[in-house]
Amino acid sequence: MTAPTAPDRLLSVLAAFDHEHPALCLTDISRRAGLSLTTAHRLVGALTEWGALERDESGVYHVGLRLWELAALAPRGLALRQIALPYLEDLYEATHQNVQLAVRDGRDVVYTEWLSGRSAVGVHIRVGARWPLHATGVGLALLAHGDPVFQKEYCEGDLASFTPYTITEPERLRRALAEVRRSGIAVSDRQVTQDALSVAAPVRGADGTVTAAVSIVVPHADAQVPVLVPAVRVAARGISRALGWQP
């Protein structure tokens, strides 16, 4: 087995932080990164000096603002969010339900924006959260328009289950993706929680490639998909045009 390189060890320190562990002491960082305490101390010191990490008065470390500054440069991150936000707000005002914007990263969907009201159905979503592509509306929209080779590999891979309604059979997933391409809309019904349904549409960049997806999540019991589809389509088309797409 190849020994970890210096960049590997540095990245392992940053990877120790996630949504469940946003604040860590040095010992926790050492343990989660798989590094000796001495090595972790040295790397954490370098990252803190640069601004990637910040240390509070109690000695606990958090992700630093320097990383936020870098993340803001990502074309699929803050820049996309700023362009999409007016359309997401319009969709929210029209429905007062959960409105989401997401991009694909590997086999996951990553949420870059989320708007929600107090009366909206509860969702396991926050900005930066990840979920497998096959289990969400935005994920299905992104996967359906992805590279065919990647689609084949994904369908043949492990399909995690979250509820009895989650798609876990490769052939069923292939049929669902074909329907998304035919209709231009993805519907994920009770796949993550048994009380929610999402309707999603793809967002295209200037070259016509699907770069993101927008969705609305509503209570399953009250879902009126034919009513939601036009609103989601309008939001997706508006964002796409703002990104330079010409139908």
Tab-separated table of C-alpha atoms in Angstrom:
chain	number	residue	atom	x	y	z
A	1	MET	CA	0.000	0.000	0.000
A	2	THR	CA	1.354	3.414	-0.967
A	3	ALA	CA	2.162	5.649	1.991
A	4	PRO	CA	0.050	8.840	2.236
A	5	THR	CA	1.711	11.857	0.682
A	6	ALA	CA	1.893	15.295	2.300
A	7	PRO	CA	-1.113	16.549	0.274
A	8	ASP	CA	-3.041	13.398	1.245
A	9	ARG	CA	-2.450	14.086	4.929
A	10	LEU	CA	-3.371	17.744	4.537
A	11	LEU	CA	-6.624	16.887	2.790
A	12	SER	CA	-7.427	14.236	5.395
A	13	VAL	CA	-7.398	16.983	8.035
A	14	LEU	CA	-9.938	19.033	6.076
A	15	ALA	CA	-12.013	15.911	5.366
A	16	ALA	CA	-12.321	15.321	9.116
A	17	PHE	CA	-14.919	18.106	9.166
A	18	ASP	CA	-18.445	17.490	7.914
A	19	HIS	CA	-22.011	18.499	8.734
A	20	GLU	CA	-22.110	16.118	11.698
A	21	HIS	CA	-18.682	17.279	12.897
A	22	PRO	CA	-18.357	21.039	12.179
A	23	ALA	CA	-16.221	21.663	15.280
A	24	LEU	CA	-13.354	19.405	16.366
A	25	CYS	CA	-10.604	19.470	18.939
A	26	LEU	CA	-7.075	18.465	17.901
A	27	THR	CA	-7.475	14.934	19.286
A	28	ASP	CA	-10.665	14.409	17.280
A	29	ILE	CA	-9.011	15.707	14.115
A	30	SER	CA	-6.092	13.332	14.662
A	31	ARG	CA	-8.431	10.369	15.135
A	32	ARG	CA	-10.799	11.144	12.249
A	33	ALA	CA	-7.928	11.915	9.853
A	34	GLY	CA	-6.008	8.780	10.831
A	35	LEU	CA	-2.910	10.776	11.753
A	36	SER	CA	-0.610	10.851	14.726
A	37	LEU	CA	-1.235	13.684	17.156
A	38	THR	CA	2.131	15.236	16.269
A	39	THR	CA	1.405	15.222	12.528
A	40	ALA	CA	-2.111	16.510	13.046
A	41	HIS	CA	-0.810	19.330	15.247
A	42	ARG	CA	1.668	20.408	12.583
A	43	LEU	CA	-0.857	20.316	9.725
A	44	VAL	CA	-3.626	21.995	11.714
A	45	GLY	CA	-1.194	24.758	12.628
A	46	ALA	CA	-0.318	25.346	8.969
A	47	LEU	CA	-3.972	25.340	7.907
A	48	THR	CA	-4.916	27.716	10.712
A	49	GLU	CA	-2.141	30.128	9.812
A	50	TRP	CA	-3.297	30.142	6.197
A	51	GLY	CA	-6.951	30.639	7.199
A	52	ALA	CA	-8.409	27.290	6.150
A	53	LEU	CA	-9.163	26.554	9.811
A	54	GLU	CA	-10.019	28.810	12.739
A	55	ARG	CA	-9.455	28.091	16.443
A	56	ASP	CA	-11.868	29.466	19.027
A	57	GLU	CA	-11.147	30.443	22.633
A	58	SER	CA	-11.864	26.930	23.895
A	59	GLY	CA	-9.286	25.399	21.552
A	60	VAL	CA	-11.836	23.902	19.165
A	61	TYR	CA	-11.268	24.193	15.423
A	62	HIS	CA	-13.782	25.193	12.725
A	63	VAL	CA	-13.561	25.573	8.951
A	64	GLY	CA	-12.118	29.006	8.175
A	65	LEU	CA	-13.377	31.797	5.954
A	66	ARG	CA	-10.461	31.351	3.549
A	67	LEU	CA	-12.098	28.177	2.272
A	68	TRP	CA	-15.384	30.055	1.792
A	69	GLU	CA	-13.537	32.627	-0.296
A	70	LEU	CA	-12.163	29.878	-2.521
A	71	ALA	CA	-15.502	28.061	-2.731
A	72	ALA	CA	-17.130	31.285	-3.931
A	73	LEU	CA	-15.004	31.008	-7.089
A	74	ALA	CA	-16.516	27.646	-8.053
A	75	PRO	CA	-18.777	28.110	-11.111
A	76	ARG	CA	-21.198	25.483	-9.751
A	77	GLY	CA	-21.208	26.991	-6.261
A	78	LEU	CA	-21.831	30.557	-5.186
A	79	ALA	CA	-21.805	31.939	-8.746
A	80	LEU	CA	-24.560	29.546	-9.811
A	81	ARG	CA	-26.489	30.285	-6.619
A	82	GLN	CA	-26.432	34.037	-7.238
A	83	ILE	CA	-27.758	33.627	-10.770
A	84	ALA	CA	-30.422	31.132	-9.735
A	85	LEU	CA	-31.636	32.798	-6.534
A	86	PRO	CA	-34.227	35.187	-8.077
A	87	TYR	CA	-35.893	32.275	-9.872
A	88	LEU	CA	-35.783	30.095	-6.770
A	89	GLU	CA	-37.371	32.899	-4.760
A	90	ASP	CA	-40.149	33.245	-7.342
A	91	LEU	CA	-40.797	29.499	-7.139
A	92	TYR	CA	-40.881	29.672	-3.353
A	93	GLU	CA	-43.262	32.646	-3.307
A	94	ALA	CA	-45.608	30.780	-5.631
A	95	THR	CA	-45.690	27.653	-3.448
A	96	HIS	CA	-44.199	28.314	0.014
A	97	GLN	CA	-42.737	24.833	-0.125
A	98	ASN	CA	-39.139	23.567	-0.092
A	99	VAL	CA	-37.221	24.819	-3.127
A	100	GLN	CA	-33.800	23.359	-3.902
A	101	LEU	CA	-30.893	23.844	-6.294
A	102	ALA	CA	-28.314	21.097	-6.687
A	103	VAL	CA	-25.356	19.906	-8.750
A	104	ARG	CA	-23.775	16.487	-9.254
A	105	ASP	CA	-20.505	15.460	-7.638
A	106	GLY	CA	-19.579	11.889	-8.471
A	107	ARG	CA	-22.402	9.557	-7.416
A	108	ASP	CA	-23.962	12.214	-5.201
A	109	VAL	CA	-26.116	15.267	-5.542
A	110	VAL	CA	-24.856	18.301	-3.596
A	111	TYR	CA	-27.324	21.012	-2.587
A	112	THR	CA	-26.097	24.548	-3.271
A	113	GLU	CA	-29.259	26.396	-2.201
A	114	TRP	CA	-32.401	25.652	-0.211
A	115	LEU	CA	-35.401	27.844	0.570
A	116	SER	CA	-38.052	26.673	3.011
A	117	GLY	CA	-41.019	27.982	4.963
A	118	ARG	CA	-42.210	27.051	8.437
A	119	SER	CA	-45.173	25.100	7.097
A	120	ALA	CA	-43.169	23.193	4.461
A	121	VAL	CA	-42.681	19.450	4.822
A	122	GLY	CA	-39.547	18.511	6.759
A	123	VAL	CA	-36.575	17.439	4.641
A	124	HIS	CA	-33.108	16.104	5.457
A	125	ILE	CA	-31.481	18.865	3.434
A	126	ARG	CA	-29.128	21.752	4.076
A	127	VAL	CA	-26.769	23.681	1.838
A	128	GLY	CA	-23.781	21.413	1.198
A	129	ALA	CA	-25.669	18.210	2.022
A	130	ARG	CA	-25.176	15.123	-0.130
A	131	TRP	CA	-27.568	12.362	-1.167
A	132	PRO	CA	-27.248	9.511	-3.677
A	133	LEU	CA	-28.446	10.536	-7.123
A	134	HIS	CA	-31.158	7.876	-7.490
A	135	ALA	CA	-33.022	8.838	-4.306
A	136	THR	CA	-33.907	12.473	-5.053
A	137	GLY	CA	-35.717	14.419	-7.744
A	138	VAL	CA	-32.731	16.645	-8.504
A	139	GLY	CA	-30.499	13.590	-8.538
A	140	LEU	CA	-32.685	11.765	-11.056
A	141	ALA	CA	-32.772	14.873	-13.277
A	142	LEU	CA	-28.985	15.116	-13.212
A	143	LEU	CA	-28.352	11.396	-13.655
A	144	ALA	CA	-30.798	11.097	-16.556
A	145	HIS	CA	-28.868	13.714	-18.517
A	146	GLY	CA	-25.415	12.504	-17.540
A	147	ASP	CA	-22.844	10.554	-19.531
A	148	PRO	CA	-24.328	7.208	-20.711
A	149	VAL	CA	-21.284	5.275	-19.493
A	150	PHE	CA	-21.629	6.834	-16.042
A	151	GLN	CA	-25.358	6.068	-16.021
A	152	LYS	CA	-24.668	2.403	-16.784
A	153	GLU	CA	-22.055	2.164	-14.050
A	154	TYR	CA	-24.350	3.908	-11.568
A	155	CYS	CA	-27.322	1.658	-12.286
A	156	GLU	CA	-25.146	-1.425	-11.828
A	157	GLY	CA	-23.652	-0.140	-8.577
A	158	ASP	CA	-24.955	-0.164	-5.020
A	159	LEU	CA	-28.335	1.610	-4.800
A	160	ALA	CA	-28.846	2.602	-1.175
A	161	SER	CA	-32.350	2.283	0.272
A	162	PHE	CA	-33.936	4.810	2.658
A	163	THR	CA	-37.626	3.862	2.550
A	164	PRO	CA	-39.657	1.004	1.036
A	165	TYR	CA	-40.207	3.295	-1.965
A	166	THR	CA	-36.551	3.956	-2.791
A	167	ILE	CA	-35.536	2.730	-6.231
A	168	THR	CA	-33.039	-0.091	-5.674
A	169	GLU	CA	-33.499	-2.223	-8.794
A	170	PRO	CA	-31.235	-1.362	-11.774
A	171	GLU	CA	-33.913	-1.968	-14.407
A	172	ARG	CA	-36.454	0.147	-12.547
A	173	LEU	CA	-33.909	2.962	-12.307
A	174	ARG	CA	-33.173	2.728	-16.037
A	175	ARG	CA	-36.890	3.064	-16.788
A	176	ALA	CA	-37.168	6.045	-14.444
A	177	LEU	CA	-34.242	7.791	-16.155
A	178	ALA	CA	-35.736	7.149	-19.591
A	179	GLU	CA	-39.000	8.741	-18.421
A	180	VAL	CA	-37.105	11.791	-17.122
A	181	ARG	CA	-35.452	12.250	-20.526
A	182	ARG	CA	-38.804	11.832	-22.277
A	183	SER	CA	-40.774	14.240	-20.087
A	184	GLY	CA	-38.041	16.630	-18.988
A	185	ILE	CA	-39.273	16.238	-15.397
A	186	ALA	CA	-38.137	13.981	-12.549
A	187	VAL	CA	-40.515	12.897	-9.793
A	188	SER	CA	-39.142	11.280	-6.646
A	189	ASP	CA	-41.987	9.917	-4.545
A	190	ARG	CA	-41.251	9.083	-0.871
A	191	GLN	CA	-37.733	7.863	-1.680
A	192	VAL	CA	-35.929	9.640	1.172
A	193	THR	CA	-38.805	10.098	3.640
A	194	GLN	CA	-42.260	8.603	3.426
A	195	ASP	CA	-44.050	11.930	3.710
A	196	ALA	CA	-42.411	13.886	0.872
A	197	LEU	CA	-42.511	14.042	-2.920
A	198	SER	CA	-40.225	16.134	-5.125
A	199	VAL	CA	-40.594	17.414	-8.665
A	200	ALA	CA	-37.377	18.462	-10.416
A	201	ALA	CA	-36.192	19.818	-13.756
A	202	PRO	CA	-32.713	20.102	-15.289
A	203	VAL	CA	-30.838	23.396	-15.591
A	204	ARG	CA	-28.683	23.849	-18.702
A	205	GLY	CA	-25.559	25.900	-19.204
A	206	ALA	CA	-24.674	28.038	-22.212
A	207	ASP	CA	-23.598	24.976	-24.237
A	208	GLY	CA	-26.821	23.110	-23.496
A	209	THR	CA	-25.214	20.674	-21.055
A	210	VAL	CA	-27.201	19.955	-17.901
A	211	THR	CA	-25.168	21.505	-15.090
A	212	ALA	CA	-27.676	21.639	-12.224
A	213	ALA	CA	-31.248	20.832	-11.274
A	214	VAL	CA	-34.003	22.683	-9.443
A	215	SER	CA	-36.798	21.060	-7.472
A	216	ILE	CA	-39.738	21.617	-5.196
A	217	VAL	CA	-40.497	19.221	-2.324
A	218	VAL	CA	-44.054	18.960	-1.023
A	219	PRO	CA	-46.007	16.696	1.346
A	220	HIS	CA	-46.825	13.437	-0.407
A	221	ALA	CA	-50.410	13.494	0.820
A	222	ASP	CA	-51.110	16.869	-0.795
A	223	ALA	CA	-48.950	16.535	-3.886
A	224	GLN	CA	-50.500	17.754	-7.137
A	225	VAL	CA	-47.764	16.911	-9.620
A	226	PRO	CA	-49.523	18.318	-12.728
A	227	VAL	CA	-49.813	21.678	-10.949
A	228	LEU	CA	-46.182	21.708	-9.783
A	229	VAL	CA	-44.596	20.710	-13.098
A	230	PRO	CA	-45.138	24.020	-14.956
A	231	ALA	CA	-43.776	26.075	-12.044
A	232	VAL	CA	-40.631	23.972	-11.775
A	233	ARG	CA	-40.143	24.068	-15.551
A	234	VAL	CA	-40.404	27.872	-15.594
A	235	ALA	CA	-37.793	28.182	-12.831
A	236	ALA	CA	-35.394	25.766	-14.547
A	237	ARG	CA	-35.762	27.499	-17.915
A	238	GLY	CA	-35.272	30.915	-16.335
A	239	ILE	CA	-32.041	29.855	-14.655
A	240	SER	CA	-30.853	28.179	-17.858
A	241	ARG	CA	-31.455	31.317	-19.907
A	242	ALA	CA	-29.665	33.407	-17.286
A	243	LEU	CA	-26.696	31.057	-17.674
A	244	GLY	CA	-26.671	31.709	-21.415
A	245	TRP	CA	-28.690	28.778	-22.745
A	246	GLN	CA	-30.595	29.428	-25.962
A	247	PRO	CA	-33.332	26.808	-26.560
